[in-house]
PDB file of C-alpha atoms and ligand atoms in Angstrom:
ATOM      1  CA  MET L 551      66.547  62.391-114.889  1.00  0.00           C
ATOM      2  CA  ASP L 552      65.748  59.017-113.265  1.00  0.00           C
ATOM      3  CA  ASP L 553      64.080  59.801-109.933  1.00  0.00           C
ATOM      4  CA  LYS L 554      64.412  56.141-108.902  1.00  0.00           C
ATOM      5  CA  ALA L 555      68.216  56.502-108.981  1.00  0.00           C
ATOM      6  CA  LEU L 556      67.955  58.440-105.711  1.00  0.00           C
ATOM      7  CA  PHE L 557      66.560  55.276-104.057  1.00  0.00           C
ATOM      8  CA  ALA L 558      70.153  53.951-104.259  1.00  0.00           C
ATOM      9  CA  ILE L 559      71.055  56.363-101.449  1.00  0.00           C
ATOM     10  CA  SER L 560      70.754  54.396 -98.202  1.00  0.00           C
ATOM     11  CA  CYS L 561      68.624  56.006 -95.530  1.00  0.00           C
ATOM     12  CA  GLY L 562      66.649  54.909 -92.520  1.00  0.00           C
ATOM     13  CA  LEU L 563      63.105  55.552 -91.435  1.00  0.00           C
ATOM     14  CA  TYR L 564      62.388  57.555 -88.287  1.00  0.00           C
ATOM     15  CA  VAL L 565      59.545  59.054 -86.278  1.00  0.00           C
ATOM     16  CA  VAL L 566      60.268  62.666 -85.384  1.00  0.00           C
ATOM     17  CA  GLY L 567      58.401  63.972 -82.322  1.00  0.00           C
ATOM     18  CA  THR L 568      58.061  67.617 -81.370  1.00  0.00           C
ATOM     19  CA  HIS L 569      55.666  70.015 -79.674  1.00  0.00           C
ATOM     20  CA  CYS L 570      54.059  73.436 -79.996  1.00  0.00           C
ATOM     21  CA  GLU L 571      51.011  75.214 -78.599  1.00  0.00           C
ATOM     22  CA  GLU L 572      48.671  72.645 -80.119  1.00  0.00           C
ATOM     23  CA  GLY L 573      50.440  69.800 -78.314  1.00  0.00           C
ATOM     24  CA  PHE L 574      52.704  67.028 -79.524  1.00  0.00           C
ATOM     25  CA  SER L 575      53.091  66.431 -83.232  1.00  0.00           C
ATOM     26  CA  GLY L 576      55.393  64.343 -85.341  1.00  0.00           C
ATOM     27  CA  CYS L 577      55.863  62.524 -88.600  1.00  0.00           C
ATOM     28  CA  ILE L 578      57.822  59.879 -90.477  1.00  0.00           C
ATOM     29  CA  VAL L 579      61.045  61.040 -92.078  1.00  0.00           C
ATOM     30  CA  ASP L 580      63.763  59.397 -94.121  1.00  0.00           C
ATOM     31  CA  ALA L 581      65.745  62.602 -94.765  1.00  0.00           C
ATOM     32  CA  LEU L 582      67.823  62.464 -91.592  1.00  0.00           C
ATOM     33  CA  ILE L 583      71.585  61.963 -91.541  1.00  0.00           C
ATOM     34  CA  GLN L 584      74.434  62.258 -89.092  1.00  0.00           C
ATOM     35  CA  SER L 585      76.541  65.274 -90.084  1.00  0.00           C
ATOM     36  CA  THR L 586      79.371  65.097 -87.502  1.00  0.00           C
ATOM     37  CA  ALA L 587      80.253  62.613 -84.736  1.00  0.00           C
ATOM     38  CA  PHE L 588      82.175  65.032 -82.439  1.00  0.00           C
ATOM     39  CA  PRO L 589      80.162  67.000 -81.632  1.00  0.00           C
ATOM     40  CA  ALA L 590      77.194  64.714 -82.370  1.00  0.00           C
ATOM     41  CA  THR L 591      75.088  66.551 -84.945  1.00  0.00           C
ATOM     42  CA  VAL L 592      72.393  65.554 -87.458  1.00  0.00           C
ATOM     43  CA  ILE L 593      70.634  67.189 -90.393  1.00  0.00           C
ATOM     44  CA  LEU L 594      66.871  66.827 -90.899  1.00  0.00           C
ATOM     45  CA  CYS L 595      65.045  67.941 -94.067  1.00  0.00           C
ATOM     46  CA  SER L 596      61.465  68.746 -93.171  1.00  0.00           C
ATOM     47  CA  GLN L 597      58.665  69.651 -95.618  1.00  0.00           C
ATOM     48  CA  HIS L 598      57.360  73.195 -95.163  1.00  0.00           C
ATOM     49  CA  GLN L 599      53.679  72.247 -95.212  1.00  0.00           C
ATOM     50  CA  THR L 600      53.834  69.761 -92.324  1.00  0.00           C
ATOM     51  CA  ARG L 601      52.720  70.567 -88.795  1.00  0.00           C
ATOM     52  CA  THR L 602      55.957  68.989 -87.607  1.00  0.00           C
ATOM     53  CA  ASN L 603      57.934  71.648 -89.499  1.00  0.00           C
ATOM     54  CA  GLY L 604      56.046  74.506 -87.777  1.00  0.00           C
ATOM     55  CA  CYS L 605      56.399  72.884 -84.356  1.00  0.00           C
ATOM     56  CA  ILE L 606      60.155  72.325 -84.772  1.00  0.00           C
ATOM     57  CA  LYS L 607      60.543  75.989 -85.725  1.00  0.00           C
ATOM     58  CA  ALA L 608      58.427  77.069 -82.718  1.00  0.00           C
ATOM     59  CA  SER L 609      60.155  74.848 -80.143  1.00  0.00           C
ATOM     60  CA  GLY L 610      63.651  74.505 -81.636  1.00  0.00           C
ATOM     61  CA  GLN L 611      63.762  70.838 -80.677  1.00  0.00           C
ATOM     62  CA  PHE L 612      62.585  67.372 -81.629  1.00  0.00           C
ATOM     63  CA  SER L 613      63.031  63.717 -80.759  1.00  0.00           C
ATOM     64  CA  VAL L 614      63.973  60.960 -83.181  1.00  0.00           C
ATOM     65  CA  SER L 615      62.787  57.342 -82.758  1.00  0.00           C
ATOM     66  CA  VAL L 616      64.850  55.018 -84.948  1.00  0.00           C
ATOM     67  CA  LEU L 617      62.351  52.464 -86.288  1.00  0.00           C
ATOM     68  CA  ARG L 618      63.150  48.757 -86.332  1.00  0.00           C
ATOM     69  CA  GLU L 619      62.468  46.229 -89.092  1.00  0.00           C
ATOM     70  CA  ASP L 620      59.831  44.596 -86.846  1.00  0.00           C
ATOM     71  CA  VAL L 621      57.929  47.876 -86.340  1.00  0.00           C
ATOM     72  CA  ASP L 622      54.127  47.679 -86.542  1.00  0.00           C
ATOM     73  CA  PRO L 623      53.240  49.073 -90.016  1.00  0.00           C
ATOM     74  CA  LEU L 624      50.539  51.133 -88.284  1.00  0.00           C
ATOM     75  CA  VAL L 625      53.307  53.337 -86.843  1.00  0.00           C
ATOM     76  CA  VAL L 626      54.447  54.331 -90.340  1.00  0.00           C
ATOM     77  CA  ALA L 627      50.839  54.842 -91.473  1.00  0.00           C
ATOM     78  CA  LEU L 628      49.830  56.857 -88.404  1.00  0.00           C
ATOM     79  CA  PHE L 629      52.802  59.211 -88.560  1.00  0.00           C
ATOM     80  CA  GLY L 630      53.424  59.301 -92.311  1.00  0.00           C
ATOM     81  CA  PHE L 631      50.016  59.205 -94.007  1.00  0.00           C
ATOM     82  CA  GLN L 632      48.167  61.975 -92.170  1.00  0.00           C
ATOM     83  CA  SER L 633      48.827  65.310 -90.517  1.00  0.00           C
ATOM     84  CA  SER L 634      48.891  66.162 -86.809  1.00  0.00           C
ATOM     85  CA  ARG L 635      46.515  68.982 -87.825  1.00  0.00           C
ATOM     86  CA  HIS L 636      43.753  66.371 -87.892  1.00  0.00           C
ATOM     87  CA  ILE L 637      44.723  63.838 -85.263  1.00  0.00           C
ATOM     88  CA  GLN L 638      46.698  63.567 -82.025  1.00  0.00           C
ATOM     89  CA  LYS L 639      49.005  60.859 -83.391  1.00  0.00           C
ATOM     90  CA  TRP L 640      50.862  60.210 -80.141  1.00  0.00           C
ATOM     91  CA  ASN L 641      47.584  59.380 -78.314  1.00  0.00           C
ATOM     92  CA  HIS L 642      47.318  56.218 -80.410  1.00  0.00           C
ATOM     93  CA  ILE L 643      50.811  54.829 -79.790  1.00  0.00           C
ATOM     94  CA  PRO L 644      52.541  53.857 -76.509  1.00  0.00           C
ATOM     95  CA  HIS L 645      55.438  56.219 -75.877  1.00  0.00           C
ATOM     96  CA  LEU L 646      57.843  57.559 -73.271  1.00  0.00           C
ATOM     97  CA  LEU L 647      58.894  61.135 -72.580  1.00  0.00           C
ATOM     98  CA  ARG L 648      62.552  61.911 -73.017  1.00  0.00           C
ATOM     99  CA  GLY L 649      63.685  65.503 -72.473  1.00  0.00           C
ATOM    100  CA  GLY L 650      59.974  66.414 -72.495  1.00  0.00           C
ATOM    101  CA  LEU L 651      59.465  64.948 -75.972  1.00  0.00           C
ATOM    102  CA  PRO L 652      57.677  61.769 -77.065  1.00  0.00           C
ATOM    103  CA  VAL L 653      59.745  58.729 -78.036  1.00  0.00           C
ATOM    104  CA  LEU L 654      58.346  55.374 -79.188  1.00  0.00           C
ATOM    105  CA  HIS L 655      58.784  52.141 -77.225  1.00  0.00           C
ATOM    106  CA  ASN L 656      61.016  49.458 -78.769  1.00  0.00           C
ATOM    107  CA  THR L 657      63.237  51.591 -80.985  1.00  0.00           C
ATOM    108  CA  ALA L 658      66.700  50.729 -82.335  1.00  0.00           C
ATOM    109  CA  ALA L 659      67.806  54.022 -80.709  1.00  0.00           C
ATOM    110  CA  TRP L 660      66.406  57.428 -79.873  1.00  0.00           C
ATOM    111  CA  TYR L 661      67.794  60.976 -79.848  1.00  0.00           C
ATOM    112  CA  VAL L 662      66.706  64.359 -78.574  1.00  0.00           C
ATOM    113  CA  CYS L 663      67.968  67.200 -80.778  1.00  0.00           C
ATOM    114  CA  ASN L 664      68.250  70.987 -80.570  1.00  0.00           C
ATOM    115  CA  VAL L 665      68.147  72.999 -83.778  1.00  0.00           C
ATOM    116  CA  VAL L 666      71.322  75.065 -84.227  1.00  0.00           C
ATOM    117  CA  HIS L 667      70.961  76.376 -87.807  1.00  0.00           C
ATOM    118  CA  THR L 668      68.035  76.451 -90.229  1.00  0.00           C
ATOM    119  CA  LEU L 669      68.358  76.808 -93.992  1.00  0.00           C
ATOM    120  CA  GLU L 670      65.097  77.448 -95.849  1.00  0.00           C
ATOM    121  CA  LEU L 671      64.972  75.630 -99.183  1.00  0.00           C
ATOM    122  CA  ALA L 672      62.146  75.976-101.735  1.00  0.00           C
ATOM    123  CA  THR L 673      60.090  73.096-100.311  1.00  0.00           C
ATOM    124  CA  HIS L 674      61.889  72.045 -97.127  1.00  0.00           C
ATOM    125  CA  SER L 675      63.640  73.438 -94.054  1.00  0.00           C
ATOM    126  CA  MET L 676      67.072  71.976 -93.505  1.00  0.00           C
ATOM    127  CA  PHE L 677      67.627  71.816 -89.745  1.00  0.00           C
ATOM    128  CA  HIS L 678      71.195  71.369 -88.539  1.00  0.00           C
ATOM    129  CA  CYS L 679      70.991  70.087 -84.964  1.00  0.00           C
ATOM    130  CA  GLU L 680      73.032  69.043 -81.988  1.00  0.00           C
ATOM    131  CA  VAL L 681      72.115  65.732 -80.350  1.00  0.00           C
ATOM    132  CA  ARG L 682      71.334  66.611 -76.726  1.00  0.00           C
ATOM    133  CA  GLU L 683      70.462  63.135 -75.443  1.00  0.00           C
ATOM    134  CA  SER L 684      70.614  59.671 -76.966  1.00  0.00           C
ATOM    135  CA  GLU L 685      70.242  56.018 -76.086  1.00  0.00           C
ATOM    136  CA  MET L 686      70.948  52.833 -78.010  1.00  0.00           C
ATOM    137  CA  GLY L 687      68.109  50.309 -78.147  1.00  0.00           C
ATOM    138  CA  GLU L 688      67.831  46.856 -79.707  1.00  0.00           C
ATOM    139  CA  GLY L 689      66.853  45.333 -83.027  1.00  0.00           C
ATOM    140  CA  VAL L 690      67.672  45.932 -86.678  1.00  0.00           C
ATOM    141  CA  PRO L 691      67.177  49.574 -87.826  1.00  0.00           C
ATOM    142  CA  LEU L 692      64.596  49.839 -90.609  1.00  0.00           C
ATOM    143  CA  THR L 693      65.881  51.216 -93.921  1.00  0.00           C
ATOM    144  CA  TYR L 694      63.745  53.091 -96.417  1.00  0.00           C
ATOM    145  CA  GLY L 695      64.623  50.383 -98.962  1.00  0.00           C
ATOM    146  CA  HIS L 696      63.316  47.611 -96.690  1.00  0.00           C
ATOM    147  CA  TYR L 697      60.138  49.596 -96.106  1.00  0.00           C
ATOM    148  CA  ARG L 698      59.564  50.088 -99.859  1.00  0.00           C
ATOM    149  CA  GLU L 699      60.194  46.430-100.705  1.00  0.00           C
ATOM    150  CA  HIS L 700      58.595  44.628 -97.756  1.00  0.00           C
ATOM    151  CA  MET L 701      56.275  46.915 -95.773  1.00  0.00           C
ATOM    152  CA  LYS L 702      54.447  49.300 -98.089  1.00  0.00           C
ATOM    153  CA  THR L 703      51.430  47.066 -98.774  1.00  0.00           C
ATOM    154  CA  ALA L 704      51.018  46.186 -95.091  1.00  0.00           C
ATOM    155  CA  THR L 705      51.301  49.881 -94.190  1.00  0.00           C
ATOM    156  CA  VAL L 706      48.531  50.891 -96.583  1.00  0.00           C
ATOM    157  CA  ALA L 707      46.344  48.030 -95.243  1.00  0.00           C
ATOM    158  CA  ALA L 708      47.045  49.074 -91.635  1.00  0.00           C
ATOM    159  CA  PHE L 709      46.059  52.664 -92.455  1.00  0.00           C
ATOM    160  CA  GLN L 710      42.800  51.591 -94.089  1.00  0.00           C
ATOM    161  CA  ALA L 711      41.949  49.389 -91.072  1.00  0.00           C
ATOM    162  CA  PHE L 712      42.813  52.237 -88.680  1.00  0.00           C
ATOM    163  CA  LYS L 713      40.597  54.750 -90.533  1.00  0.00           C
ATOM    164  CA  LYS L 714      37.737  52.247 -90.645  1.00  0.00           C
ATOM    165  CA  ALA L 715      37.983  51.569 -86.896  1.00  0.00           C
ATOM    166  CA  GLN L 716      38.178  55.314 -86.218  1.00  0.00           C
ATOM    167  CA  ALA L 717      35.098  56.031 -88.318  1.00  0.00           C
ATOM    168  CA  ALA L 718      33.202  53.271 -86.506  1.00  0.00           C
ATOM    169  CA  ALA L 719      34.278  54.612 -83.104  1.00  0.00           C
ATOM    170  CA  LEU L 720      33.260  58.160 -84.043  1.00  0.00           C
ATOM    171  CA  ALA L 721      29.904  56.902 -85.315  1.00  0.00           C
ATOM    172  CA  ALA L 722      29.428  55.105 -81.990  1.00  0.00           C
ATOM    173  CA  GLY L 723      30.304  58.360 -80.154  1.00  0.00           C
ATOM    174  CA  ALA L 724      33.476  56.998 -78.528  1.00  0.00           C
ATOM    175  CA  GLU L 725      35.625  59.576 -76.811  1.00  0.00           C
ATOM    176  CA  GLY L 726      39.175  60.260 -78.014  1.00  0.00           C
ATOM    177  CA  ALA L 727      38.652  58.611 -81.387  1.00  0.00           C
ATOM    178  CA  GLY L 728      41.088  60.881 -83.187  1.00  0.00           C
ATOM    179  CA  GLN L 729      39.674  64.275 -82.315  1.00  0.00           C
ATOM    180  CA  PRO L 730      40.679  66.988 -84.802  1.00  0.00           C
ATOM    181  CA  ILE L 731      42.885  69.586 -83.130  1.00  0.00           C
ATOM    182  CA  GLY L 732      42.490  72.485 -85.514  1.00  0.00           C
TER     183      GLY L 732
HETATM  184  C1  LIG T 810      58.136  56.705 -96.049  1.00  0.00           C
HETATM  185  C2  LIG T 810      57.928  58.192 -95.782  1.00  0.00           C
HETATM  186  C3  LIG T 810      59.019  59.035 -95.733  1.00  0.00           C
HETATM  187  C4  LIG T 810      58.847  60.417 -95.465  1.00  0.00           C
HETATM  188  N1  LIG T 810      59.954  61.230 -95.380  1.00  0.00           N
HETATM  189  C5  LIG T 810      59.792  62.538 -95.036  1.00  0.00           C
HETATM  190  C6  LIG T 810      60.918  63.395 -94.813  1.00  0.00           C
HETATM  191  O1  LIG T 810      62.071  62.970 -94.924  1.00  0.00           O
HETATM  192  N2  LIG T 810      60.696  64.697 -94.477  1.00  0.00           N
HETATM  193  C7  LIG T 810      59.422  65.192 -94.322  1.00  0.00           C
HETATM  194  O2  LIG T 810      59.271  66.371 -93.994  1.00  0.00           O
HETATM  195  N3  LIG T 810      58.331  64.412 -94.526  1.00  0.00           N
HETATM  196  C8  LIG T 810      58.489  63.106 -94.871  1.00  0.00           C
HETATM  197  N4  LIG T 810      57.405  62.305 -95.043  1.00  0.00           N
HETATM  198  C9  LIG T 810      56.054  62.906 -95.030  1.00  0.00           C
HETATM  199  C10 LIG T 810      55.469  63.171 -93.626  1.00  0.00           C
HETATM  200  O3  LIG T 810      55.676  62.070 -92.765  1.00  0.00           O
HETATM  201  C11 LIG T 810      53.952  63.410 -93.805  1.00  0.00           C
HETATM  202  O4  LIG T 810      53.739  64.536 -94.657  1.00  0.00           O
HETATM  203  C12 LIG T 810      53.211  63.620 -92.491  1.00  0.00           C
HETATM  204  O5  LIG T 810      51.828  63.395 -92.742  1.00  0.00           O
HETATM  205  C13 LIG T 810      53.386  64.994 -91.909  1.00  0.00           C
HETATM  206  O6  LIG T 810      52.646  65.055 -90.712  1.00  0.00           O
HETATM  207  P1  LIG T 810      52.493  66.383 -89.839  1.00  0.00           P
HETATM  208  O7  LIG T 810      51.672  67.380 -90.656  1.00  0.00           O
HETATM  209  O8  LIG T 810      51.772  65.915 -88.633  1.00  0.00           O
HETATM  210  O9  LIG T 810      53.829  66.897 -89.569  1.00  0.00           O
HETATM  211  C14 LIG T 810      57.548  60.936 -95.291  1.00  0.00           C
HETATM  212  C15 LIG T 810      56.442  60.062 -95.327  1.00  0.00           C
HETATM  213  C16 LIG T 810      56.624  58.715 -95.573  1.00  0.00           C
HETATM  214  C17 LIG T 810      55.407  57.797 -95.607  1.00  0.00           C
END
């Protein structure tokens, strides 16, 4: 079994946004595909242990921001390298509300989705969803392959710089410096 062989499957990189009692949450995903065009439906595979997974199950809905190749690496780090259990991710990134859900500025496109069916796998929930709202944006959609080849180092560096700035702000007693939310 060559795990790297699966990298030959083309996929994009997205920020999923959702909400539950604790507020907005969200994370980076690559496991999102269109399943049918008419009606417009998508499938999202979401890891069980993420806060995003619990919030999608609680609310039955989520937004998708389609990242662009020129995305700030901090966006991938903020949403992909840490859990919403420890930080209000959306407070750190400019966003709009669409259908009551957070969507990033400057996306290649965005969608708002309702979960129609859920299949529980061993490690992931497979959400089959209808696309309730959508809008095309501008720019080149980011692929997972482009991220791995050209952005990974910058993303790790951006995360380290973010954590350092956060620690300094907390030490200085600044308000809103990534308050844990339980
Ligand atoms: C490049 C990349 C791709 C990812 N793809 C997925 C994915 O397809 N599905 C998923 O559930 N998590 C995926 N993750 C992991 C989540 O983004 C990560 O666990 C996140 O911290 C979860 O945050 P949450 O607890 O706030 O939901 C990916 C992370 C990265 C960096």
